[in-house]
XYZ file of C-alpha atoms in Angstrom:
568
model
C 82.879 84.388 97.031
C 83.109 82.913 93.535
C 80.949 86.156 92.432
C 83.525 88.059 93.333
C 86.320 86.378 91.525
C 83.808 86.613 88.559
C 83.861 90.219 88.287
C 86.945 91.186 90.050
C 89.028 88.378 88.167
C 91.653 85.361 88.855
C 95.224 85.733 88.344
C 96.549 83.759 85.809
C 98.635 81.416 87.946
C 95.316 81.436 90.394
C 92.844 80.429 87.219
C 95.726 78.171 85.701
C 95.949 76.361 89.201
C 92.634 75.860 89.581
C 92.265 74.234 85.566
C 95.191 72.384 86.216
C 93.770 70.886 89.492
C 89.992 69.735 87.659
C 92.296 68.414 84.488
C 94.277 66.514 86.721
C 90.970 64.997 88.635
C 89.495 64.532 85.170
C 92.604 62.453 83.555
C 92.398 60.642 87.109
C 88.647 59.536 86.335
C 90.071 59.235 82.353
C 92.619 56.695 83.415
C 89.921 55.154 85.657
C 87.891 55.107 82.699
C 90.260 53.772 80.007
C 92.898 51.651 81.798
C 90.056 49.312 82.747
C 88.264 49.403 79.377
C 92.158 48.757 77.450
C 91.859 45.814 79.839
C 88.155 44.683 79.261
C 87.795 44.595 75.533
C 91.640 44.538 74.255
C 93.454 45.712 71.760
C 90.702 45.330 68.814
C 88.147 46.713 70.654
C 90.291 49.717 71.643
C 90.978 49.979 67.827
C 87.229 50.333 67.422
C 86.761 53.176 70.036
C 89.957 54.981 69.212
C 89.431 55.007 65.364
C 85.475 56.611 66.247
C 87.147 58.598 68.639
C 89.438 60.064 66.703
C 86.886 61.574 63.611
C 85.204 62.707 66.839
C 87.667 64.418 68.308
C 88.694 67.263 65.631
C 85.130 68.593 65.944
C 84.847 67.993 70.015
C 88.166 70.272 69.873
C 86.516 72.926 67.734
C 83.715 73.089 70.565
C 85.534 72.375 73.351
C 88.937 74.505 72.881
C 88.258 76.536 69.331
C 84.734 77.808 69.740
C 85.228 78.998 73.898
C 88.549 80.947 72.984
C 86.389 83.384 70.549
C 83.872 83.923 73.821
C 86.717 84.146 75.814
C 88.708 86.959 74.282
C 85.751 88.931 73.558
C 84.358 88.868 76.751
C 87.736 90.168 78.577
C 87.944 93.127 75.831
C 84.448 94.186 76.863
C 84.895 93.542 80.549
C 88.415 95.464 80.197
C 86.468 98.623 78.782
C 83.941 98.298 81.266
C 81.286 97.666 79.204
C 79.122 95.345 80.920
C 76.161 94.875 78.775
C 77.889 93.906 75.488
C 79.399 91.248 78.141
C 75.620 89.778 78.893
C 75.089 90.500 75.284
C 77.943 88.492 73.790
C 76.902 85.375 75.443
C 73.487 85.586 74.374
C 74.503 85.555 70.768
C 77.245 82.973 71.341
C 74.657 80.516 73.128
C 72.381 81.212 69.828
C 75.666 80.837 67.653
C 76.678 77.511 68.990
C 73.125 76.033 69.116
C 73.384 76.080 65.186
C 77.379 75.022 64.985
C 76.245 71.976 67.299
C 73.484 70.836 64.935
C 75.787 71.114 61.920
C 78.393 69.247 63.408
C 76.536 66.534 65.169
C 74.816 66.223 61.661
C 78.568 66.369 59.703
C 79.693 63.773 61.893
C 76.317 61.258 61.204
C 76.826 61.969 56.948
C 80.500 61.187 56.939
C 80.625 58.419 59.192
C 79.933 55.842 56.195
C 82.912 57.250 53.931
C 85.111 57.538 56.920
C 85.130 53.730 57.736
C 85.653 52.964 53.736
C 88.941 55.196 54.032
C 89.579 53.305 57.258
C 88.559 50.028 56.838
C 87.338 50.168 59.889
C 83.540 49.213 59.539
C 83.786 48.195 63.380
C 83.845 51.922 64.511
C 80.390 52.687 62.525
C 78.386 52.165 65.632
C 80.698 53.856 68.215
C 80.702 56.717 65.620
C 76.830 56.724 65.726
C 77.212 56.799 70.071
C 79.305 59.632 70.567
C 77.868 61.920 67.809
C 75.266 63.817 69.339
C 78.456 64.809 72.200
C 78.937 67.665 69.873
C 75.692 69.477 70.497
C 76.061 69.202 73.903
C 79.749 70.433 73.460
C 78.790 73.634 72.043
C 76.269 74.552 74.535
C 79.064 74.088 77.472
C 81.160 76.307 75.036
C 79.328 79.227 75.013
C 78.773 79.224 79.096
C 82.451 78.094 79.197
C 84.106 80.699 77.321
C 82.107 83.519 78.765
C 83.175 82.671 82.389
C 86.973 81.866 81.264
C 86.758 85.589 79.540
C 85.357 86.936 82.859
C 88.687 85.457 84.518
C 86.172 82.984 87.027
C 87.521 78.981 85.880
C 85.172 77.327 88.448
C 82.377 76.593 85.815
C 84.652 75.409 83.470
C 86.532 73.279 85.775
C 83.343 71.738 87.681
C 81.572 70.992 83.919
C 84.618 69.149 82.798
C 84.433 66.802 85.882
C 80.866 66.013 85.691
C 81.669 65.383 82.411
C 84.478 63.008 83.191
C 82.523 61.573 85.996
C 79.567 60.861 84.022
C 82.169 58.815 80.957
C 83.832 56.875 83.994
C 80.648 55.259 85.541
C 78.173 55.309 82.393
C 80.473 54.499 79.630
C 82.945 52.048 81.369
C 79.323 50.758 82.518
C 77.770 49.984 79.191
C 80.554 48.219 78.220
C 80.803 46.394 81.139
C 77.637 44.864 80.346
C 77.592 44.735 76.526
C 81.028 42.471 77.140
C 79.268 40.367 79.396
C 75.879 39.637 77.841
C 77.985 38.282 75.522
C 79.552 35.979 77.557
C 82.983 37.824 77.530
C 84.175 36.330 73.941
C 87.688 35.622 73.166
C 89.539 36.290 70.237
C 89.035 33.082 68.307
C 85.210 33.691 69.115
C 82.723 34.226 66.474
C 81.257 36.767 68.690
C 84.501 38.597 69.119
C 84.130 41.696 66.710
C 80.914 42.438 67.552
C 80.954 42.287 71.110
C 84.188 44.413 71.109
C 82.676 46.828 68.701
C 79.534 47.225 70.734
C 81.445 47.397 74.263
C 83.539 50.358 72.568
C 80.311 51.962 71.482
C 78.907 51.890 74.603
C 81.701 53.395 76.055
C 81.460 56.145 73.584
C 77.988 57.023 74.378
C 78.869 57.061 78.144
C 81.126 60.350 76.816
C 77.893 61.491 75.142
C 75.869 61.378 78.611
C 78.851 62.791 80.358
C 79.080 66.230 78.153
C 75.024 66.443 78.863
C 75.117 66.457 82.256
C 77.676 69.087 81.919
C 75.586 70.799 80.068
C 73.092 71.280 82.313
C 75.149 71.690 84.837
C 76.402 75.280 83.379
C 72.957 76.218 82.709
C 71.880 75.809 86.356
C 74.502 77.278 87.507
C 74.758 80.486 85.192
C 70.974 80.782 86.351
C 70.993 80.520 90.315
C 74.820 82.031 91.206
C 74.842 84.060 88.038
C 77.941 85.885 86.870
C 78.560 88.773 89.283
C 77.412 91.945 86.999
C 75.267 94.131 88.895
C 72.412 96.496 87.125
C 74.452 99.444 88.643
C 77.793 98.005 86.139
C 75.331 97.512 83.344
C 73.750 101.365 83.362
C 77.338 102.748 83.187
C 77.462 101.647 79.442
C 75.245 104.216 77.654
C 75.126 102.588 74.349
C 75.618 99.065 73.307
C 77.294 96.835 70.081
C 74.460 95.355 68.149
C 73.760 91.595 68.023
C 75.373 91.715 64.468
C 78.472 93.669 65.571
C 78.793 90.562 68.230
C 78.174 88.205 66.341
C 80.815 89.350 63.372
C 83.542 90.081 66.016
C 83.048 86.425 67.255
C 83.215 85.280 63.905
C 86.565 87.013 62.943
C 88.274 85.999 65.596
C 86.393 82.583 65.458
C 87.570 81.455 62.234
C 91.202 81.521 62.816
C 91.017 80.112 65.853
C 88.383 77.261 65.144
C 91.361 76.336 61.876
C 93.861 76.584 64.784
C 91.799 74.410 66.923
C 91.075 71.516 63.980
C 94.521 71.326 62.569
C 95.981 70.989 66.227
C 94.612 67.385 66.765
C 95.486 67.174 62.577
C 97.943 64.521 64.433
C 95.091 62.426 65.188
C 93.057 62.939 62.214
C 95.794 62.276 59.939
C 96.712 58.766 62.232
C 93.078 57.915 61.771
C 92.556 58.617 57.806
C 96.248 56.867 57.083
C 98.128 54.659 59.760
C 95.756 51.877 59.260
C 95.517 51.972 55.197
C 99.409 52.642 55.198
C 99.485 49.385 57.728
C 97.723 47.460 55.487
C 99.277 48.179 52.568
C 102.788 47.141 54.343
C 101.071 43.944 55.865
C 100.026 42.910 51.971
C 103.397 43.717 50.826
C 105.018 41.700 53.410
C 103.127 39.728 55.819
C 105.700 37.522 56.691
C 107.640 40.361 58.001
C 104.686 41.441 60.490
C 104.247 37.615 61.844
C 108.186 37.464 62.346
C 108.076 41.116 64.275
C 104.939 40.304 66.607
C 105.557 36.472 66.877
C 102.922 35.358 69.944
C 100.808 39.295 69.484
C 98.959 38.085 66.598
C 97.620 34.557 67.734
C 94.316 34.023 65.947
C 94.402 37.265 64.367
C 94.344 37.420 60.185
C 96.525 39.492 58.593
C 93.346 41.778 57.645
C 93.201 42.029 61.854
C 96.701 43.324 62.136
C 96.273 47.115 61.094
C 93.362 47.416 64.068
C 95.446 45.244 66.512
C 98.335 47.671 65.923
C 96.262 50.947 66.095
C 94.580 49.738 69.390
C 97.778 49.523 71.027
C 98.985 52.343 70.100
C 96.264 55.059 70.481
C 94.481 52.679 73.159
C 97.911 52.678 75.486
C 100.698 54.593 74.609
C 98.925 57.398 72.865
C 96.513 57.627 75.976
C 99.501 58.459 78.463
C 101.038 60.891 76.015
C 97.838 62.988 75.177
C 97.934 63.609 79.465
C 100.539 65.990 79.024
C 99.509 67.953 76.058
C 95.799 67.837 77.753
C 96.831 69.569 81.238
C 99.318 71.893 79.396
C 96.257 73.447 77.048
C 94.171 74.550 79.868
C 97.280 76.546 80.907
C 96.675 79.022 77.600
C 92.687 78.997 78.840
C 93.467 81.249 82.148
C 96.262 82.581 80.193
C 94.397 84.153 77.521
C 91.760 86.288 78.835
C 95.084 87.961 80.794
C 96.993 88.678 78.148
C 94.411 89.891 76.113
C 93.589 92.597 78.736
C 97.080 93.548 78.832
C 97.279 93.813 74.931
C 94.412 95.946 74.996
C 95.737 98.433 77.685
C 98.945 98.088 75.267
C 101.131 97.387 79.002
C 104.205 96.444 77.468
C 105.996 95.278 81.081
C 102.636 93.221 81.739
C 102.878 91.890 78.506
C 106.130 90.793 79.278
C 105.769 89.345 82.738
C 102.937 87.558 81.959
C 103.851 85.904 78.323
C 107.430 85.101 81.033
C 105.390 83.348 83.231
C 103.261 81.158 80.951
C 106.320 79.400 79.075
C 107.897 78.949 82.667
C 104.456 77.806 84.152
C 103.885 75.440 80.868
C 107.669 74.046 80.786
C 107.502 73.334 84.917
C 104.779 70.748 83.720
C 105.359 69.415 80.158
C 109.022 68.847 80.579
C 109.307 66.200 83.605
C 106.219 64.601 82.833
C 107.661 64.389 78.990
C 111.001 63.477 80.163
C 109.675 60.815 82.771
C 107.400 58.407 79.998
C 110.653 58.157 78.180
C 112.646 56.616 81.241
C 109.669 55.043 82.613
C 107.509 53.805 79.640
C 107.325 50.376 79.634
C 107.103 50.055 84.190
C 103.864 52.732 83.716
C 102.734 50.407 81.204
C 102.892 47.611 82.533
C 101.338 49.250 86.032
C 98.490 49.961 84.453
C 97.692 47.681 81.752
C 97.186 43.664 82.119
C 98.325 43.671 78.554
C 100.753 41.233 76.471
C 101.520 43.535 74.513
C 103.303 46.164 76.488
C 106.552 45.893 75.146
C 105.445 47.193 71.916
C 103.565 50.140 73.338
C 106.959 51.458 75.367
C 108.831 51.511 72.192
C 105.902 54.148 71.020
C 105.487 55.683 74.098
C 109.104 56.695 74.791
C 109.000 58.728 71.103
C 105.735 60.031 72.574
C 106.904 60.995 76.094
C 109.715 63.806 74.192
C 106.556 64.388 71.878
C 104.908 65.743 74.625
C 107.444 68.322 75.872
C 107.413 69.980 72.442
C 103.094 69.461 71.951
C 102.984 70.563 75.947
C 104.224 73.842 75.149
C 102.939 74.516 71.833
C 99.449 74.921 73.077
C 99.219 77.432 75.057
C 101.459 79.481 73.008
C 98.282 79.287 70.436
C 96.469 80.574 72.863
C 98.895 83.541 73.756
C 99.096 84.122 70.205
C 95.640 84.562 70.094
C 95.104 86.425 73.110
C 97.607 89.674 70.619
C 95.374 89.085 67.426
C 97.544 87.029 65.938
C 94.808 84.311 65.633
C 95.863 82.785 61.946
C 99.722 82.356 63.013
C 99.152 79.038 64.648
C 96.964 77.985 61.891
C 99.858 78.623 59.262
C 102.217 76.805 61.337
C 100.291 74.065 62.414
C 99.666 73.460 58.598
C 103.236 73.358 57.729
C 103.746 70.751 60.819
C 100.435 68.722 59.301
C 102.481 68.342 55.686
C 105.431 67.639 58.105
C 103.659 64.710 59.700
C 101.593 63.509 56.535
C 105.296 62.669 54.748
C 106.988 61.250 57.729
C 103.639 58.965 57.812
C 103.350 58.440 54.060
C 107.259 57.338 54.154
C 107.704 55.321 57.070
C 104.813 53.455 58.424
C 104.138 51.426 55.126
C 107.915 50.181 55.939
C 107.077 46.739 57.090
C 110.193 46.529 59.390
C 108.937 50.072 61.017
C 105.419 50.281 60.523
C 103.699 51.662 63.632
C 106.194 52.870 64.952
C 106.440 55.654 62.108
C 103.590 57.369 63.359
C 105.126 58.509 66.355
C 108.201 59.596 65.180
C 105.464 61.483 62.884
C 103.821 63.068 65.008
C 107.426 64.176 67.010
C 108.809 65.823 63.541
C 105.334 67.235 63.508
C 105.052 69.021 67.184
C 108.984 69.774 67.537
C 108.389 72.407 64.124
C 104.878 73.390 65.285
C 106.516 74.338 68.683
C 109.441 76.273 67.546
C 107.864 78.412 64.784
C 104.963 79.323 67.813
C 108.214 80.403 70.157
C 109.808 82.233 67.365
C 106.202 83.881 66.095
C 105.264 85.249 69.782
C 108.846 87.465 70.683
C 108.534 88.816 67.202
C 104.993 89.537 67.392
C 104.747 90.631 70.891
C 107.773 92.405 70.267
C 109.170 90.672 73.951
C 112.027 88.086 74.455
C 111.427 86.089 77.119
C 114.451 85.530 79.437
C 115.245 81.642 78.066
C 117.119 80.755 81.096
C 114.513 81.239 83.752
C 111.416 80.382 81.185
C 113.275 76.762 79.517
C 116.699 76.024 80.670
C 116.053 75.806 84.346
C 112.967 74.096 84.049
C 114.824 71.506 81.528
C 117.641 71.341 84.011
C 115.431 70.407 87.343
C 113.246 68.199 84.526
C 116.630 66.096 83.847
C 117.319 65.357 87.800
C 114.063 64.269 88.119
C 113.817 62.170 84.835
C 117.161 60.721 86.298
C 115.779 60.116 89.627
C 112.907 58.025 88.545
C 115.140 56.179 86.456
C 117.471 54.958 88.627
C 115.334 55.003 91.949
C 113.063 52.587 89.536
C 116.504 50.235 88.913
C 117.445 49.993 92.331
C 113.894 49.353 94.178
C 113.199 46.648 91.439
C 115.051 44.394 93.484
C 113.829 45.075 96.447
C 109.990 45.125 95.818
C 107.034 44.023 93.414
C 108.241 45.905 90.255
C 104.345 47.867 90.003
C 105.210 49.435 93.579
C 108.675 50.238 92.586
C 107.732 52.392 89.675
C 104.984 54.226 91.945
C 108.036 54.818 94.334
C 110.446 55.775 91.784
C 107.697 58.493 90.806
C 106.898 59.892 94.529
C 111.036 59.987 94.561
C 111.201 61.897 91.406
C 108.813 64.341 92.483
C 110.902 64.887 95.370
C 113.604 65.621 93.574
C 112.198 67.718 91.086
C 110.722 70.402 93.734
C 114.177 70.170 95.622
C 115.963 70.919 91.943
C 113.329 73.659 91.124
C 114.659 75.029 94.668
C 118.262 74.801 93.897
C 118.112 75.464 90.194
C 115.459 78.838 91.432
C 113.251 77.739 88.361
C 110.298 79.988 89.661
C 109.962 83.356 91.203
C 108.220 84.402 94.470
C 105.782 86.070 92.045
C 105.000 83.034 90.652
C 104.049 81.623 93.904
C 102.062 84.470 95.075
C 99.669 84.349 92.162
C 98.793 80.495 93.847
C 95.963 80.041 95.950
C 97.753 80.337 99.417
C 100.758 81.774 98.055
C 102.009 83.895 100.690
C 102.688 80.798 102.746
C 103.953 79.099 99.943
C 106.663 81.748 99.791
C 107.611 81.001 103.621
C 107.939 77.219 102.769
C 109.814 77.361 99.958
C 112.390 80.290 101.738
C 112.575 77.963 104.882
C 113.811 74.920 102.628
C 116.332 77.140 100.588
C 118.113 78.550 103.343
C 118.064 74.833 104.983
C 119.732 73.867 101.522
């Protein structure tokens, strides 16, 4: 069965469904992950992991979502032509490609980790810096196997990899830390043990990601050995002559580059946070210290003031930042079973495909960025508090509501990379993600070493940042593609059934407050927003009976949805 979707192909909406579905599990077994680690070593201790994290995470993205896209897009040109044997042949040479990218990165990441904590001045992250390193090798190999399946149009590797990889962080890496935090008696914050227990509990928990992306690993190499990918000898002897090693390896390249630079200077929000919230924060806490006690009067405790740029940073990559990357995270994996698609129809030059199908990815992407964007603004600090047994939650929902309309902008921006990609337009999202870098870089620069402001600067950062990136990408792919998307059905009615439900989880939250414990009201006020949102979508007709056919089932999706809108 799966053999046959290899060669014959998912729909997009099937292969978006079933990337959407894993990402979901995985961010499950995230939250199950990080929720309980946020609440086992603290604020400081997620400043340790999220600061190693973060120089990690630029060069797990150019694995992970840069490297695969190159496979990807290559692989559906050949498959498109029929030529079946540059297909085998283009993952050899991208397994052999990769090998040597891993080695330089895990290596990259080992020589700079000493001059990244002096910029920081952060030397708590060195060891959890040191844990998750050698993640990148294994990251590379699952991007070759990855991207050669995702440009065959099959998304079960892909999706079964990621959650043995977020299986194996859950139990290993909450795990280690579990037990570093104990063997050392489970120190408080005016204990002389404190930092280094903290820092060593976030390290372990780091290296629990490093085991997770190596059984991943090997799962995709099992797997691409027993099932295999579908090509039969009798598809590979209808090629009479085949592209050269070199020929492969230069096309991945060229369309590599681009979309590696694409792939960096999209988490440049993270990067940049990591390189300059904390030096900007302690530049503002020097200048006025007073002004930081005053703000976060009870936060700070036994804290120094040389503790207070960490503190900060924890809270707001270790909470807010964690809810808000959800939406951003599940969005991207949208332009993964979108690109192979397009690029076949850009090749065949199918100008009504090309249409539908760049149609049907904004309204696909905007269905799920724009509720889930709109609902962490009305419902930031009852999620927080739901999930968190922190003090400091109140501070977090201040970020996290500039986050939440963060993530409708970042939500759709990504997979309009990858559509950009998909037409050759590979160093358009580079360009504009550069210009939305600067953006964020002076909004940073300007307002977080503002005592009164401080952290709160780097969200509104990162907003200025994503709302530019977002609208040059929508303006770049009608002129490019030369299509103009009906706005209506593609934003506005997704916005509109988005607003009833943002509303309905607001006020369903205000009334069942005093009725029940507030934790179950917000779980209620979601279910009830959900509700309302598929009833809206209904009314509002924010999706097409094409879109539901392309689902897994969707023939009897269809009959549903018809029964409820003639009972409406």
């Amino acid at each position: 069965m799966e053999n046959q979707k290899t060669t014959g192909g998912q729909s997009f909406i099937y292969g978006a469904t079933i990337m959407v579905v894993s990402t979901a599990i995985v961010k499950i077994l995230g939250a199950l992950f990080r929720i309980p680690l946020a609440n086992l070593i603290g604020e400081d201790g997620m400043g340790f992991y999220s600061t190693a994290y973060d120089v990690y995470l630029p060069i797990y993205a150019l694995a992970m979502a840069g490297l695969p896209v190159a496979v990807s897009r290559l692989t559906a040109q050949y498959v498109q032509r029929k030529r079946y044997a540059d297909v085998r042949r283009t993952l050899r040479v991208a397994k052999l490609a990769f090998l040597v990218t891993g080695i330089t990165g895990f290596l990259l990441l080992m020589l700079i980790s000493y001059p990244f904590i002096f910029i920081t001045g952060n030397s708590g992250s060195l060891y959890g810096i040191f844990a998750i390193a050698p993640s990148v090798l294994f990251c590379c190999i699952m991007s070759s196997y990855r991207g050669y399946y995702e440009g065959l149009r099959n998304m079960y590797p892909t999706a079964v990899s990621t959650i043995i990889e977020g299986a194996g962080k859950l139990v290993l890496g909450y795990g280690f830390a579990f037990l570093i935090m104990r063997y050392y008696g489970n120190p408080t914050v005016n204990d002389p043990m404190f930092v280094k227990a903290t820092s060593l509990a976030a390290a372990g928990a780091l290296f629990g990601i490093t085991l997770g992306t190596a059984f991943g690993a090997l799962f995709l190499i099992i797997r691409h050995k027993v099932p295999g990918d579908g090509i039969t000898a009798q598809m590979l002897i209808q090629q009479d002559t085949a592209d050269s090693d070199k020929v492969i390896l230069r096309s991945l390249v060229k369309i590599a580059i681009p979309v590696v630079l694409g792939s960096l200077v999209t988490n440049i929000a993270s990067l940049i946070d990591v390189t300059m919230v904390q030096r900007q924060l302690t530049a503002a806490v020097e200048q006025s210290p007073d002004v930081f006690r005053n703000i976060y009067a009870g936060y700070l405790r036994q804290r120094t003031d040389a503790d207070i740029p960490n503190f900060l940073y924890g809270i707001y990559k270790g909470y807010a930042f964690t809810l808000y990357n959800l939406v951003p995270t599940i969005t991207s994996v949208i332009g993964v079973s979108a690109l192979p698609v397009l690029a076949m129809s850009w090749v065949k030059n199918d100008k009504e495909e090309i249409k539908k199908n760049i149609e049907s990815m904004v309204r696909v992407t905007s269905l799920l960025a724009m509720p889930c964007g709109i609902g962490l603004v009305v419902l930031a600090h009852p999620i927080l508090a739901l999930l968190f047994n922190a003090e400091t939650v109140d501070i977090s929902a201040k970020i996290l509501q500039i986050l939440g309309v963060t993530a409708i902008f970042a939500g759709i921006m990504s997979p309009i990379n990858n559509m950009l990609q998909a037409i050759d337009r590979q160093w358009v999202p580079v360009r504009n993600i550069a210009v939305g870098a600067a953006i964020k870089i002076i909004v940073n620069l300007v307002l977080v070493r503002i005592p009164q402001i401080n952290i709160i600067g780097a969200p509104i950062g990162t907003l200025c940042c994503y709302i530019y990136i977002c609208t040059a990408n929508v303006i770049c792919i009608t002129r490019y593609s030369k299509v103009h998307p009906n706005i209506i059905s593609s934003l506005l009615r997704p916005f509109a059934a988005s607003l009833v439900c943002g509303g309905a989880a607001y006020l369903s939250n205000l009334l069942l407050c005093n009725l029940v414990n507030p934790k179950i009201a917000v779980v209620l006020a979601i279910i009830a927003a959900a509700v309302f949102y598929v009833i809206s979508l209904i009314l509002f007709k924010a999706f097409t009976a094409e879109d539901l056919l392309s689902f897994p089932k969707g023939d009897k999706l269809v009959k549903i949805f018809e029964k409820i809108a003639k009972k409406g």
